[in-house]
XYZ file of C-alpha atoms in Angstrom:
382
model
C 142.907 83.036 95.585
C 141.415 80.337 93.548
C 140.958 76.744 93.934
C 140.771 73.416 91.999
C 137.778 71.453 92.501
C 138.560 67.671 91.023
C 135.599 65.731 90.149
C 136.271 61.852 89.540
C 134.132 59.409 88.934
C 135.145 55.476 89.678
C 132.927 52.212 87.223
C 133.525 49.024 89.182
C 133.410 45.920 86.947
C 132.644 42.842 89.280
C 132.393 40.446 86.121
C 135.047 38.399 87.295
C 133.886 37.399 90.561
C 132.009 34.476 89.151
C 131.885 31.756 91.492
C 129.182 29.244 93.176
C 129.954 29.664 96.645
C 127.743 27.745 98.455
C 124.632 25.339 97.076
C 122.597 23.950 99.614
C 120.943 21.163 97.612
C 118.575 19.698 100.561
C 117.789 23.210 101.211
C 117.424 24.826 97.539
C 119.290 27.323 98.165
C 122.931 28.773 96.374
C 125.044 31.941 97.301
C 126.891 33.407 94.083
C 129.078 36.196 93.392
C 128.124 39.020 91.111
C 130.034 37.994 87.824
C 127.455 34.606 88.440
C 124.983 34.527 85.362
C 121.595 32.589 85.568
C 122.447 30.602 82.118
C 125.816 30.154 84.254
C 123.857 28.711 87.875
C 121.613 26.743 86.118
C 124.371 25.471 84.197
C 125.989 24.604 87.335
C 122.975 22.982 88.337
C 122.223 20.794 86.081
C 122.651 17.839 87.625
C 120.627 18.563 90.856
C 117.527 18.714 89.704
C 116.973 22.158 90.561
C 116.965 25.381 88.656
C 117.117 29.588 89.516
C 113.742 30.757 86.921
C 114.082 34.593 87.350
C 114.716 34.736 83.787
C 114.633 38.924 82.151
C 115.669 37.774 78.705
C 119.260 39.084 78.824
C 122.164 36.684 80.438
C 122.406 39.319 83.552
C 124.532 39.177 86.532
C 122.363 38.100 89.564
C 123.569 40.398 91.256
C 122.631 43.047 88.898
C 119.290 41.616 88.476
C 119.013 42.038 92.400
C 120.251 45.232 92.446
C 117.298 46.178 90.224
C 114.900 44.154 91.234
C 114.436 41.897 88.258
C 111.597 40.333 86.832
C 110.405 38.165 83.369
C 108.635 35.956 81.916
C 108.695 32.978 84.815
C 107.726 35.529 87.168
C 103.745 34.752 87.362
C 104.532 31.225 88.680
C 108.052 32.005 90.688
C 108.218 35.475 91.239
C 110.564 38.260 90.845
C 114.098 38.558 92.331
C 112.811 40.061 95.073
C 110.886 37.523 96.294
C 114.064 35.326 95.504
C 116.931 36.963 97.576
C 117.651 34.958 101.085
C 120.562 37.014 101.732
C 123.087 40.082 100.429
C 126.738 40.880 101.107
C 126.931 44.950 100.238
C 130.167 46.718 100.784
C 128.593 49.977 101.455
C 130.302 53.406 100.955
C 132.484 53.271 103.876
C 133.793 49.992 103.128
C 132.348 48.138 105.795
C 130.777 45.072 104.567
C 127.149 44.303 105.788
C 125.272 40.729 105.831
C 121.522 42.034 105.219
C 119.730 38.897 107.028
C 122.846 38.281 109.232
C 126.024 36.561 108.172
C 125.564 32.424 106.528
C 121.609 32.912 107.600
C 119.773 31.574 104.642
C 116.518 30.873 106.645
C 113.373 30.858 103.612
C 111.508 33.277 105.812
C 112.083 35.571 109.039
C 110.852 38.094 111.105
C 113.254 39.158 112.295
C 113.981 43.016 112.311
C 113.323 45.400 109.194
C 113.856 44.026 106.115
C 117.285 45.032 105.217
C 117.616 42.290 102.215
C 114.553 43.821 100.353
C 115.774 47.316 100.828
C 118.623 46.755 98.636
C 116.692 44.483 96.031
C 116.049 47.529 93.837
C 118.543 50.121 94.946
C 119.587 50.589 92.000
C 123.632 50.553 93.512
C 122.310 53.324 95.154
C 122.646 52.477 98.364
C 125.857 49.994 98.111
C 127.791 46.846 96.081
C 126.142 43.756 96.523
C 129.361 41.157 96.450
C 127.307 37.998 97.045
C 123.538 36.609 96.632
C 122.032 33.975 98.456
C 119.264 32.703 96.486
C 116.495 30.378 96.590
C 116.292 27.564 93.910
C 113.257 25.325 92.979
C 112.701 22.091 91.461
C 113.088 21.418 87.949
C 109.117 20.535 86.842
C 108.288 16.593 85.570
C 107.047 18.227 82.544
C 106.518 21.671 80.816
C 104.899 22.760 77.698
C 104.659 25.777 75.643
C 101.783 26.702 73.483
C 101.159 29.883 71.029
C 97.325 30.696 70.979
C 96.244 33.570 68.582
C 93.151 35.728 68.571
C 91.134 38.378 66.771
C 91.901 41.003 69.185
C 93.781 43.225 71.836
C 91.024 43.095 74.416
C 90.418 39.075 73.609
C 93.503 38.309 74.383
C 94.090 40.244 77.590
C 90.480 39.261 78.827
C 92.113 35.639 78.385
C 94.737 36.452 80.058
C 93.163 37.851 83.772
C 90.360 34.878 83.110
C 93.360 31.870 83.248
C 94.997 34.072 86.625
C 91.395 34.525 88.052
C 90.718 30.685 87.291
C 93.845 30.119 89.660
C 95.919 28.132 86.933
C 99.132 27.961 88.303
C 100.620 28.954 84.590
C 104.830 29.200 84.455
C 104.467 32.194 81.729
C 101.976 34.132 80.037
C 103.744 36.584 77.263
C 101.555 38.530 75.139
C 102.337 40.245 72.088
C 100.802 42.527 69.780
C 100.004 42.470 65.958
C 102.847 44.423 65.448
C 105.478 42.400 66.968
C 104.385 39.412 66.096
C 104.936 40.390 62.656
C 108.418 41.894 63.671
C 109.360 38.320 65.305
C 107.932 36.631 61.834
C 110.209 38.881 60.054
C 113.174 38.571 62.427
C 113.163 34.862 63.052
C 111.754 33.523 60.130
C 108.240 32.363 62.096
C 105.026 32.033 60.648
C 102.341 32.790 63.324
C 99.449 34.893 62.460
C 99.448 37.970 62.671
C 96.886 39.068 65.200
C 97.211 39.905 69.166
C 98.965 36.412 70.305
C 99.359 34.951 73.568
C 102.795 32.839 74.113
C 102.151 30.143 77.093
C 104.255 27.786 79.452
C 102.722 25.177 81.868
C 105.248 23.206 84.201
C 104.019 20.634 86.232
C 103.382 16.609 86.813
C 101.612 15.360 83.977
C 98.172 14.414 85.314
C 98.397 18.058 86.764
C 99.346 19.918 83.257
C 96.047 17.928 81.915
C 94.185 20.067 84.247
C 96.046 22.786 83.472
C 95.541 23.188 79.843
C 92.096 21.990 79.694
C 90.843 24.841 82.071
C 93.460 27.428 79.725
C 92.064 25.796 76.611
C 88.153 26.365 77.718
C 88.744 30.141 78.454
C 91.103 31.000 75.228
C 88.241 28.939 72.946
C 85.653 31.375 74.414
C 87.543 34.621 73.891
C 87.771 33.410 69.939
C 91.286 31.873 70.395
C 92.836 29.714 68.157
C 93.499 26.363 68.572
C 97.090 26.315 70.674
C 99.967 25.394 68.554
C 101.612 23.145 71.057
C 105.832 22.825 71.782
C 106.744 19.944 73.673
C 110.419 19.512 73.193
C 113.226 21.125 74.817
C 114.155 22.490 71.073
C 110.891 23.503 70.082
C 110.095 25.306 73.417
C 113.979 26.926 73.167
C 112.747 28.289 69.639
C 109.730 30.221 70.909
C 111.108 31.544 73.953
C 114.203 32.808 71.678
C 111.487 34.319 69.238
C 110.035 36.066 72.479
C 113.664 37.047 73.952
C 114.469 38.008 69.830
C 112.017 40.823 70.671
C 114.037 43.753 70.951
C 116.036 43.069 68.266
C 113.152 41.910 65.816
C 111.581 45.826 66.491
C 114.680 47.106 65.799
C 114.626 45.634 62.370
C 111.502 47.039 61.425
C 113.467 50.525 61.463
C 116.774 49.420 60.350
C 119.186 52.889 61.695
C 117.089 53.923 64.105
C 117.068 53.505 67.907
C 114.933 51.812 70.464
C 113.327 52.792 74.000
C 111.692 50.102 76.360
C 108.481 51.304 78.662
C 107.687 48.516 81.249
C 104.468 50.119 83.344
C 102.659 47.376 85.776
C 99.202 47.528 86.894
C 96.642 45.245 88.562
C 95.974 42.696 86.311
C 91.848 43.419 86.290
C 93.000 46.970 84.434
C 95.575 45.037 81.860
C 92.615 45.110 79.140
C 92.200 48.807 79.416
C 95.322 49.979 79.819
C 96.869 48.065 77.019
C 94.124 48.910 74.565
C 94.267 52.617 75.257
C 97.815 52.127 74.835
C 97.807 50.529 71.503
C 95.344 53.261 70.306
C 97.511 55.911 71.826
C 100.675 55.048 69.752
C 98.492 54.268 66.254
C 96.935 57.745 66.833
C 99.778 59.487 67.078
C 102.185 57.320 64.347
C 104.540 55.928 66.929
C 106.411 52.521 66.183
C 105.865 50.790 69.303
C 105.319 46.864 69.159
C 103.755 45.328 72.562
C 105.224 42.880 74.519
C 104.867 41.732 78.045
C 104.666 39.723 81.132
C 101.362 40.172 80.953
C 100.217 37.470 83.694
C 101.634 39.825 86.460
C 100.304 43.054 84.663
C 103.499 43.935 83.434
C 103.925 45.022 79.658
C 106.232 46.948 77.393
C 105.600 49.412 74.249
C 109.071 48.492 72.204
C 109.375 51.957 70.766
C 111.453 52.707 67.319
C 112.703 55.887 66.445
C 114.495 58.177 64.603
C 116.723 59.912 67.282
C 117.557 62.733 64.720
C 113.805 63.897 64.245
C 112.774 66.290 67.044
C 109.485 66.061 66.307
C 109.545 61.986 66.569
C 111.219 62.830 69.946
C 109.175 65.010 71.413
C 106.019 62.823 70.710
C 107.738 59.571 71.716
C 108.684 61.630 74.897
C 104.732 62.764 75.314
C 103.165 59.486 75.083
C 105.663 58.033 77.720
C 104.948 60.469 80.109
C 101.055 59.619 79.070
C 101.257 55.836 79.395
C 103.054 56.292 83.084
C 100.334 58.618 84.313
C 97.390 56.229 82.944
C 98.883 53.412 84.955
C 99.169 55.267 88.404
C 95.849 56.024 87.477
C 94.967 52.448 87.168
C 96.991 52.113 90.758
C 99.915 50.741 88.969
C 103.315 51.858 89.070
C 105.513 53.773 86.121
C 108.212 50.497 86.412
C 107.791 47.244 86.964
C 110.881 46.259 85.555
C 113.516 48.332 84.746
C 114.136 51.038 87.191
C 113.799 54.394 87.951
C 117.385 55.487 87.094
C 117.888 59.596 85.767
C 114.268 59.224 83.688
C 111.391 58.239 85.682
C 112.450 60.285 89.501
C 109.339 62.760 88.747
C 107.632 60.061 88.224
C 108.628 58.109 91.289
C 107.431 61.428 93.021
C 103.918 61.260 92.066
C 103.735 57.929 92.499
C 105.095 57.200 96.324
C 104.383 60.933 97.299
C 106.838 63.485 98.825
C 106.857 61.859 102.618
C 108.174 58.479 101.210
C 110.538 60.590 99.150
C 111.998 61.996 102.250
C 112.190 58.624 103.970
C 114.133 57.648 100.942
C 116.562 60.117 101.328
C 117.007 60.013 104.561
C 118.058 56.256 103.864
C 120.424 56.708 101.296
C 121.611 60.154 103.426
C 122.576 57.786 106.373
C 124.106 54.863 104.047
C 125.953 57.319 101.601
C 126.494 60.675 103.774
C 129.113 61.823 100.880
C 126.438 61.054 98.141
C 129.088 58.502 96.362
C 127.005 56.043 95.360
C 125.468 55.869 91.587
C 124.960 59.962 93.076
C 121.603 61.299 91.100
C 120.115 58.017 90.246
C 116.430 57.146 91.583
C 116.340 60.007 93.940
């Protein structure tokens, strides 16, 4: 006798649930559904004087982002989604539908039970659908400013960089990019910065406190050989740079027009950001490897843009090689081999060697009780 085995997979597009459901102005809070973009909320927002700042570049879903566990370049001053979720509706694989902090409870901190919200920030869909998103919001700053501040090296600027977080300057952004992709972003967006190691800045804040601010940020950049900061104060201006910074997948693409492009995005401590990023940028120059540097670097986050020619196996393999290389030098440093983007089908070794093999288990014992019949995004993460 023989049998048919069927094997079906389902792709659930939730783009058109894209309602506000529910802004609490006097509380700063919102619940959205998952089609809900943050260009869209803070659209929305506009005129309450408050604004969502989890901002990764690309208009995601907030949902998405929650789902992994988003981050960017506002995430020194306001954190990451995770710190950002009040509240989850999931549908999980049985269909029941489950309120992770309790059903309309939208308290901005509790202690009550395990932390059910935070275990599906960064499932990875994993686990279930997150349907709606309760969300803090914060106020929209008196003032903010950007300023671009180059210098005459990799280990300058990052040494600027811990110095302004160890000086406790609240800073709204701190973006650093290398030699390389400044250049690409010159090229792409038709800039002229120098092109050295160059730190991109935000401060928001009341005016007598961004004095303070970029005084103390001014004092530390002069003494790592900074340049003087090129300063944007308007809305325009300051939506120009951050575009140029956003631009930067794109603008490495162009520097290999027909070939393909592959994000890291280790995190470490910020104490080992000077050492990691300089072995890293002699790493890739040692072993020919297109890969412009760009990153969040004021919560030790960074990313190696990498170019290449997908048809070359011997590009491949060392592209392949040095990733592998950069992950294990920042679990070395104590870091971790994502801060950003996921563990997905690429990195589950690595999650291995980073959390260990009991955590592992705990793990799938999780998504074992939540998803018995393994439907879920089945072989992601784990």
């Amino acid at each position: 006798a023989t049998s048919l085995i069927r094997v079906s997979s389902m792709c659930l597009n939730l783009r058109k649930m894209d309602q506000v459901l529910d802004l609490h102005q006097e509380d700063f809070d919102v619940t959205v559904e998952p089609g809900v973009t943050p260009k869209g909320l803070n659209s929305y927002l506009r005129d309450t004087g408050l604004w969502f700042p989890v901002d990764p570049g690309a208009d995601a879903s907030l949902c998405g982002m929650a789902a992994t566990s988003a981050s960017g370049t506002n995430a020194v001053r306001y954190g990451t989604m995770r710190g950002n979720v009040l509240n989850l509706e999931v549908v999980l694989a049985d269909g029941t539908v489950l309120h992770t902090a309790g059903k309309g409870r939208r308290p901005r901190k509790t202690s009550a039970g395990y932390n059910l919200t935070n275990l599906f920030v960064g499932s990875e869909g994993t686990l279930g659908i997150i349907t709606k998103a309760t969300l803090r919001l914060f106020g929209i700053p008196e003032s903010m400013v950007s300023a671009v501040c180059s210098f005459p090296s990799v280990q300058s600027a990052v040494d600027s960089t811990v110095q302004i977080l160890q000086a406790g300057v609240p800073i709204a952004r701190i973006e650093f990019l290398d030699d390389v992709m400044i250049n690409a972003c010159n090229r792409f967006n038709n800039l002229s910065y120098a092109v050295t190691p160059t730190l991109f800045l935000e401060f928001h804040g009341s005016s007598k406190s961004m004095e303070e601010q970029v005084s103390i940020t001014e004092e530390i950049t002069w003494d790592n050989g900074g340049s003087d900061f090129a300063w944007s104060e308007d809305e325009e201006t300051r939506g120009r740079l951050w575009k140029a910074r956003h631009d930067a997948w794109y603008a490495a693409l162009a520097l290999r027009p027909g070939c393909k492009a592959y994000s890291t995005d280790v995190c470490v401590p910020i104490s080992r950001l000077p050492q990691i990023i300089v072995e890293t940028k002699e790493d890739l120059i040692r072993n020919n490897i297109t890969g412009p540097i760009a990153g969040h670097v004021g919560d030790g986050n960074f990313h190696c843009l990498i170019v290449l020619d997908p048809n070359d196996p011997d590009e491949v393999q060392r592209v392949h090689s040095f990733t592998e290389r950069l992950a294990r030098r920042a679990l070395a440093m104590d870091g971790t081999c994502t801060g950003e983007h996921g563990i997905g089908l690429g990195k589950r070794a690595l999650l291995r060697e980073e959390v260990g093999l009991l955590a592992i288990e705990v793990m799938q014992g999780l998504k074992a009780t939540l998803d018995p019949k393994n439907l879920m995004n089945p072989g992601k993460v784990l």
